[in-house]
CSV table of C-alpha atoms in Angstrom, one decimal:
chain,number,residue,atom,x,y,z
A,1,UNK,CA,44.7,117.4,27.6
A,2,UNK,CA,42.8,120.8,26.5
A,3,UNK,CA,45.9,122.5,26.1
A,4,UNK,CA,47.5,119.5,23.4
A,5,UNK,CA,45.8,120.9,20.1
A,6,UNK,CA,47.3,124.6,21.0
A,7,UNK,CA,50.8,123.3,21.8
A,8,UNK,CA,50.8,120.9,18.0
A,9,UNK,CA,49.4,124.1,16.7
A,10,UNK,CA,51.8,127.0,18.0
A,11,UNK,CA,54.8,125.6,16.2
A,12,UNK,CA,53.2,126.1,12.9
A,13,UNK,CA,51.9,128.9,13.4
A,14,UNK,CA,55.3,130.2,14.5
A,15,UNK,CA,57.1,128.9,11.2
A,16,UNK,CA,54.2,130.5,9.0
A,17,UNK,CA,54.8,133.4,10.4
A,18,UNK,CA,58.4,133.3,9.1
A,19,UNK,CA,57.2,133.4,5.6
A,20,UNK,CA,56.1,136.9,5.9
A,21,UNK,CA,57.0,140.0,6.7
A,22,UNK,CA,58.8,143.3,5.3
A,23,UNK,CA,62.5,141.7,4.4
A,24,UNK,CA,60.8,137.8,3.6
A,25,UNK,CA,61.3,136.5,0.5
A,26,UNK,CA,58.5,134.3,0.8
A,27,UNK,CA,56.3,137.1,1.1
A,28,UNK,CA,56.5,138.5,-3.3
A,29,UNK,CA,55.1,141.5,-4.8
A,30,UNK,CA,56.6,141.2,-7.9
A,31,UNK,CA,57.6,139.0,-10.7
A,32,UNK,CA,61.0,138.4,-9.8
A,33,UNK,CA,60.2,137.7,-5.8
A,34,UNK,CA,57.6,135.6,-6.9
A,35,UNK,CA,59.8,133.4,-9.3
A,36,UNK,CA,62.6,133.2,-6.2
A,37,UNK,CA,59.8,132.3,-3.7
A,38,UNK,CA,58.7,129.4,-6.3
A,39,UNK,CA,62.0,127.8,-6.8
A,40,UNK,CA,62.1,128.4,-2.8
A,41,UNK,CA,58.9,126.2,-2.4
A,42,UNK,CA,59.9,123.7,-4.9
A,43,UNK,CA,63.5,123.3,-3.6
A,44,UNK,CA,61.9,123.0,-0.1
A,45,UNK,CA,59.0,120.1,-1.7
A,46,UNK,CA,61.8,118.1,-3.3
A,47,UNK,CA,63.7,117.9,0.0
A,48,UNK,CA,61.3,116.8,1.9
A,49,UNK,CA,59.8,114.1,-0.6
A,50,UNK,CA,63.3,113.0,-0.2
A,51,UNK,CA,63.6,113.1,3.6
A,52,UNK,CA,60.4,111.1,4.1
A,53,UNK,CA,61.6,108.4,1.6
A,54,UNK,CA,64.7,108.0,3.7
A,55,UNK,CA,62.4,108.4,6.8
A,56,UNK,CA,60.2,105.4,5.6
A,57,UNK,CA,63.6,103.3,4.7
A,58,UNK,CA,64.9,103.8,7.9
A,59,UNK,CA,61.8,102.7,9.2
A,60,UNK,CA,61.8,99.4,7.4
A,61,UNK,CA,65.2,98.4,8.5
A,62,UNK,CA,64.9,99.3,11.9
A,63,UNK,CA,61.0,97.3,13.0
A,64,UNK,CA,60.5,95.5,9.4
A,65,UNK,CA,63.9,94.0,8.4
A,66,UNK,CA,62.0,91.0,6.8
A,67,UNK,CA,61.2,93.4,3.9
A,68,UNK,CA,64.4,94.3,2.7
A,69,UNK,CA,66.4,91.1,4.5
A,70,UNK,CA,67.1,90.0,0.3
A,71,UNK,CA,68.2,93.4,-0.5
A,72,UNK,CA,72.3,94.0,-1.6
A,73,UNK,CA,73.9,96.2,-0.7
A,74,UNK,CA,74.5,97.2,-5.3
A,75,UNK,CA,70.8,97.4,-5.1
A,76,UNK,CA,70.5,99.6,-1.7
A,77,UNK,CA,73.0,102.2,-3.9
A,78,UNK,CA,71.4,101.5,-7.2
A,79,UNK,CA,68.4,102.8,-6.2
A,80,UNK,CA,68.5,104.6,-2.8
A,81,UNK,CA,71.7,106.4,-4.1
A,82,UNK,CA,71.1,106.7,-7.6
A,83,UNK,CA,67.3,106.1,-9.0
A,84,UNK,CA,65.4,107.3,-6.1
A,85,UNK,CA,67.0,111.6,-5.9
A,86,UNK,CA,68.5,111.7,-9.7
A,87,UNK,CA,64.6,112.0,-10.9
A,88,UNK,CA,63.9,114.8,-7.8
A,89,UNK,CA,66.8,116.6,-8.6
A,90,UNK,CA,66.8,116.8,-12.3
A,91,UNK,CA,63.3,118.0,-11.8
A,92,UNK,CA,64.6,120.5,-9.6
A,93,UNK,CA,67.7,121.6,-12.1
A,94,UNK,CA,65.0,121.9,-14.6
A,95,UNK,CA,62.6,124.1,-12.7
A,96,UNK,CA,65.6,126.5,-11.7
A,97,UNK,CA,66.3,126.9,-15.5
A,98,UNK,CA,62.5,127.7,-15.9
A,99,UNK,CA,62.7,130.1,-13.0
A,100,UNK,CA,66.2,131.3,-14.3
A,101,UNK,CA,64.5,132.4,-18.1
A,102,UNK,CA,61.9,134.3,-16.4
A,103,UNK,CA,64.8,136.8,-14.3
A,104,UNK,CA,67.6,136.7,-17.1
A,105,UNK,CA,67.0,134.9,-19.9
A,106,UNK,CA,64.4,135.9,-23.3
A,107,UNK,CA,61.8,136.3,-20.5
A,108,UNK,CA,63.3,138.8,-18.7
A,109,UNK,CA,61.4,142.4,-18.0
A,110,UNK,CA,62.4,145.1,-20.5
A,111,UNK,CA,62.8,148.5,-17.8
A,112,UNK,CA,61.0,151.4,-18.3
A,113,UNK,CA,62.5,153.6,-15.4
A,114,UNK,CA,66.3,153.7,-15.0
A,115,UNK,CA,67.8,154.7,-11.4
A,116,UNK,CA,71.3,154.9,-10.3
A,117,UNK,CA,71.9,153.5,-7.0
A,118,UNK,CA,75.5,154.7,-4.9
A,119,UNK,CA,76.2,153.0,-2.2
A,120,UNK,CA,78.7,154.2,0.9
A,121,UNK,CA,79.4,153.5,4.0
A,122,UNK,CA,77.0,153.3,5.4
A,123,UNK,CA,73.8,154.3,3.6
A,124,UNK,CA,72.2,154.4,0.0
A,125,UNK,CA,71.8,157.8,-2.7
A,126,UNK,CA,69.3,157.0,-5.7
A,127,UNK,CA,69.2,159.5,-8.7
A,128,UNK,CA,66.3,159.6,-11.2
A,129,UNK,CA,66.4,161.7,-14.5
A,130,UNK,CA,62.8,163.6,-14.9
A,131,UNK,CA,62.2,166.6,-17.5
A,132,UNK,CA,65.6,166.8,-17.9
A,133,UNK,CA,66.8,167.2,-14.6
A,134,UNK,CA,68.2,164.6,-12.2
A,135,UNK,CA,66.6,164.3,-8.4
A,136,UNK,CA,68.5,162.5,-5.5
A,137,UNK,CA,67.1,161.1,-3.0
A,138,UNK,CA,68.8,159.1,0.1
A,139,UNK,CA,68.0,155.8,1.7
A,140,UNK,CA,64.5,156.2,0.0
A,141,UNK,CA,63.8,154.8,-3.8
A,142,UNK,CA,60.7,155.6,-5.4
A,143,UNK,CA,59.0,153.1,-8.3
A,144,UNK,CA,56.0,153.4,-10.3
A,145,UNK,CA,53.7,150.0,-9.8
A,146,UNK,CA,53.4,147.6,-12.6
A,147,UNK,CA,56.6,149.3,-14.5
A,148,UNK,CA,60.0,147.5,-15.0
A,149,UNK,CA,62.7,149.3,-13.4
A,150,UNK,CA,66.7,148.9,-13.5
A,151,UNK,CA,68.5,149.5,-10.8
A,152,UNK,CA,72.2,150.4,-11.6
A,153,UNK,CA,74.5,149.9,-8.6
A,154,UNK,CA,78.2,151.2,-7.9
A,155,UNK,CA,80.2,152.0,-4.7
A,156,UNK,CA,82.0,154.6,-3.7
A,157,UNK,CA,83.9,152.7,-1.0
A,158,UNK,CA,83.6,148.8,-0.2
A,159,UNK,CA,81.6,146.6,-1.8
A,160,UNK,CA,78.1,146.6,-0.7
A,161,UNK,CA,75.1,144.6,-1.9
A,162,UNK,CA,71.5,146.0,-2.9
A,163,UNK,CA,68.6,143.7,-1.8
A,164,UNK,CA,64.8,143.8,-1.6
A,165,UNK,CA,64.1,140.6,-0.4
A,166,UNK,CA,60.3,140.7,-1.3
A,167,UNK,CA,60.7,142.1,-4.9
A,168,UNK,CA,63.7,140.1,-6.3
A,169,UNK,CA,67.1,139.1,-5.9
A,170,UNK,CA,69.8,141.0,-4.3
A,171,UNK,CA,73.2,142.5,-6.8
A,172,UNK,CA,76.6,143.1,-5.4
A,173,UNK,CA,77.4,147.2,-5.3
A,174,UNK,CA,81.3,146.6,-6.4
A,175,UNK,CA,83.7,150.2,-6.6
A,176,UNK,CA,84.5,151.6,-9.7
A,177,UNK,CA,81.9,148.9,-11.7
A,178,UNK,CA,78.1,149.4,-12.4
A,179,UNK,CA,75.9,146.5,-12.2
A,180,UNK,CA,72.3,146.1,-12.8
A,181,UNK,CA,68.9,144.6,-11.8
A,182,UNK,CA,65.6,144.4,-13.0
A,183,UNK,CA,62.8,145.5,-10.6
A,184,UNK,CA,59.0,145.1,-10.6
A,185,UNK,CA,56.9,146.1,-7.6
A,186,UNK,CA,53.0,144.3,-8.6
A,187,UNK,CA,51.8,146.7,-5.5
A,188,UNK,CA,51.7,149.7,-4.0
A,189,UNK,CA,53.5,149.8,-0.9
A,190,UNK,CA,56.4,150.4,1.1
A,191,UNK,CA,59.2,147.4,1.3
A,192,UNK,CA,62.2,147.3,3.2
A,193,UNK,CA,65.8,147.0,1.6
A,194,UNK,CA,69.3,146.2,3.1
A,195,UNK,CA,72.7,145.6,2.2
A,196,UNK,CA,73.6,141.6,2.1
A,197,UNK,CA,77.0,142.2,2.4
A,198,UNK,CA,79.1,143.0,5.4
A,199,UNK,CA,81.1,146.2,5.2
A,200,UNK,CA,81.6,147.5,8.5
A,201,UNK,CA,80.2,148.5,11.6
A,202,UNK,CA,78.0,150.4,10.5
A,203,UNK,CA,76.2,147.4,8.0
A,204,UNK,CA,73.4,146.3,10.5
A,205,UNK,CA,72.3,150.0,10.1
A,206,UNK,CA,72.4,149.9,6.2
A,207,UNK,CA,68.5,149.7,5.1
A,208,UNK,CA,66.7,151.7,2.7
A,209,UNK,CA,62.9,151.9,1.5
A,210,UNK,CA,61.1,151.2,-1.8
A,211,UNK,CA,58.4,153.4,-2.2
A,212,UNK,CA,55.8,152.2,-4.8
A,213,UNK,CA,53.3,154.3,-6.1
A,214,UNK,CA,51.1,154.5,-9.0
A,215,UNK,CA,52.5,155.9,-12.0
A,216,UNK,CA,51.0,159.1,-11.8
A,217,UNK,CA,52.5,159.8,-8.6
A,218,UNK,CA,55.4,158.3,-9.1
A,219,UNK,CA,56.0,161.4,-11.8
A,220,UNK,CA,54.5,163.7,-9.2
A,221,UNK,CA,56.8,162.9,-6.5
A,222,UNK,CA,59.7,163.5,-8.7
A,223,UNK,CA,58.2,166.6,-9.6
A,224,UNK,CA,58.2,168.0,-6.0
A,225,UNK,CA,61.7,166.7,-5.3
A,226,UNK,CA,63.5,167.9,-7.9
A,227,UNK,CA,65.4,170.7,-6.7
């Protein structure tokens, strides 16, 4: 019986723990992460408001059949099919286009640092213009905190994809193209980055770090790795 609290308990704790960590998305430091993890939450919300209104139907006409005995079945469509997830969706649809404004739309960050990511088989070079001169680095991308920056992403072999799951949303790496994405790390820290999409053997080994410091050594650390 002493041992029935811990075992309700453990379960939780196990699925909270899933919601951070270096590669969660439900674990932001930025603007972007944290607009992803909200439409996250509120996808998550919606289905389960669902779920336990088809739980609680269920219910009824399994052990209180009296209730809904008069019920047709237009009126079990009507409004179990139609009225009761059209208003939780079309919430939903409008929160995404909320969430959407803030990463691409009018709201989106203006960059104020502009890298280059390359990526190949089976790793990641970042180049950075300072004074004049460009600096490379590999598998390692340094950011100032609290500053905008665009990532531009090519390929020099497959297509790859460049994601940091805790600030924002991941951008296909696509040969002979340059895409772009819009960074902003709130904190200093180091957070973990992968490639999302397979390209070999090698594509389980494909990670890279984000290295963000404030903006004064941000310009330093250029400074000693420029060649």
């Amino acid at each position: 019986m002493r041992f029935r609290p811990l075992t309700a308990v453990l379960p939780l704790a196990a699925v909270l723990a899933g919601c951070s960590g270096d590669l969660s998305v439900l674990d932001p430091a930025g603007p972007s992460s944290q607009a992803i993890a909200g439409l996250w939450w509120a996808m998550l919300a919606g289905a389960v408001g669902l779920f336990t209104l088809i739980m609680v139907l269920l219910y009824i006409v399994f052990f209180a059949p009296r209730l809904v005995e008069n019920v047709t079945p237009k009126q079990w469509i009507g409004w179990g099919g139609l009225a009761m997830p059209i208003p939780v969706l079309l919430a939903l649809l409008a929160y995404a286009f909320v969430q959407g404004e803030k990463l691409f739309g009018a709201e989106a960050l203006e960059p104020a640092v502009t890298v280059t990511a390359t990526s190949r088989m089976w790793g990641w070079d970042f180049v950075y213009e300072q004074d004049g001169n460009q600096i490379n680095t590999q598998d390692v991308l340094h950011i100032p905190v609290g500053q905008p920056v665009r990532i531009l992403t090519t390929s020099t072999d497959v297509i790859h994809s460049f994601w940091v799951p805790r600030l924002g949303g991941k951008i296909d790496a696509i040969p002979g193209q340059t895409t772009s994405i819009v960074l902003r790390a709130d904190v200093e820290g180091t957070f973990g980055g992968i490639c999302a999409e397979y390209c070999g053997e090698g594509h389980s080994a494909m990670n890279f770090r984000v290295q963000a410091h404030s903006v004064e050594n941000f310009q330093n650390t250029l400074r000693t790795l420029q060649p």
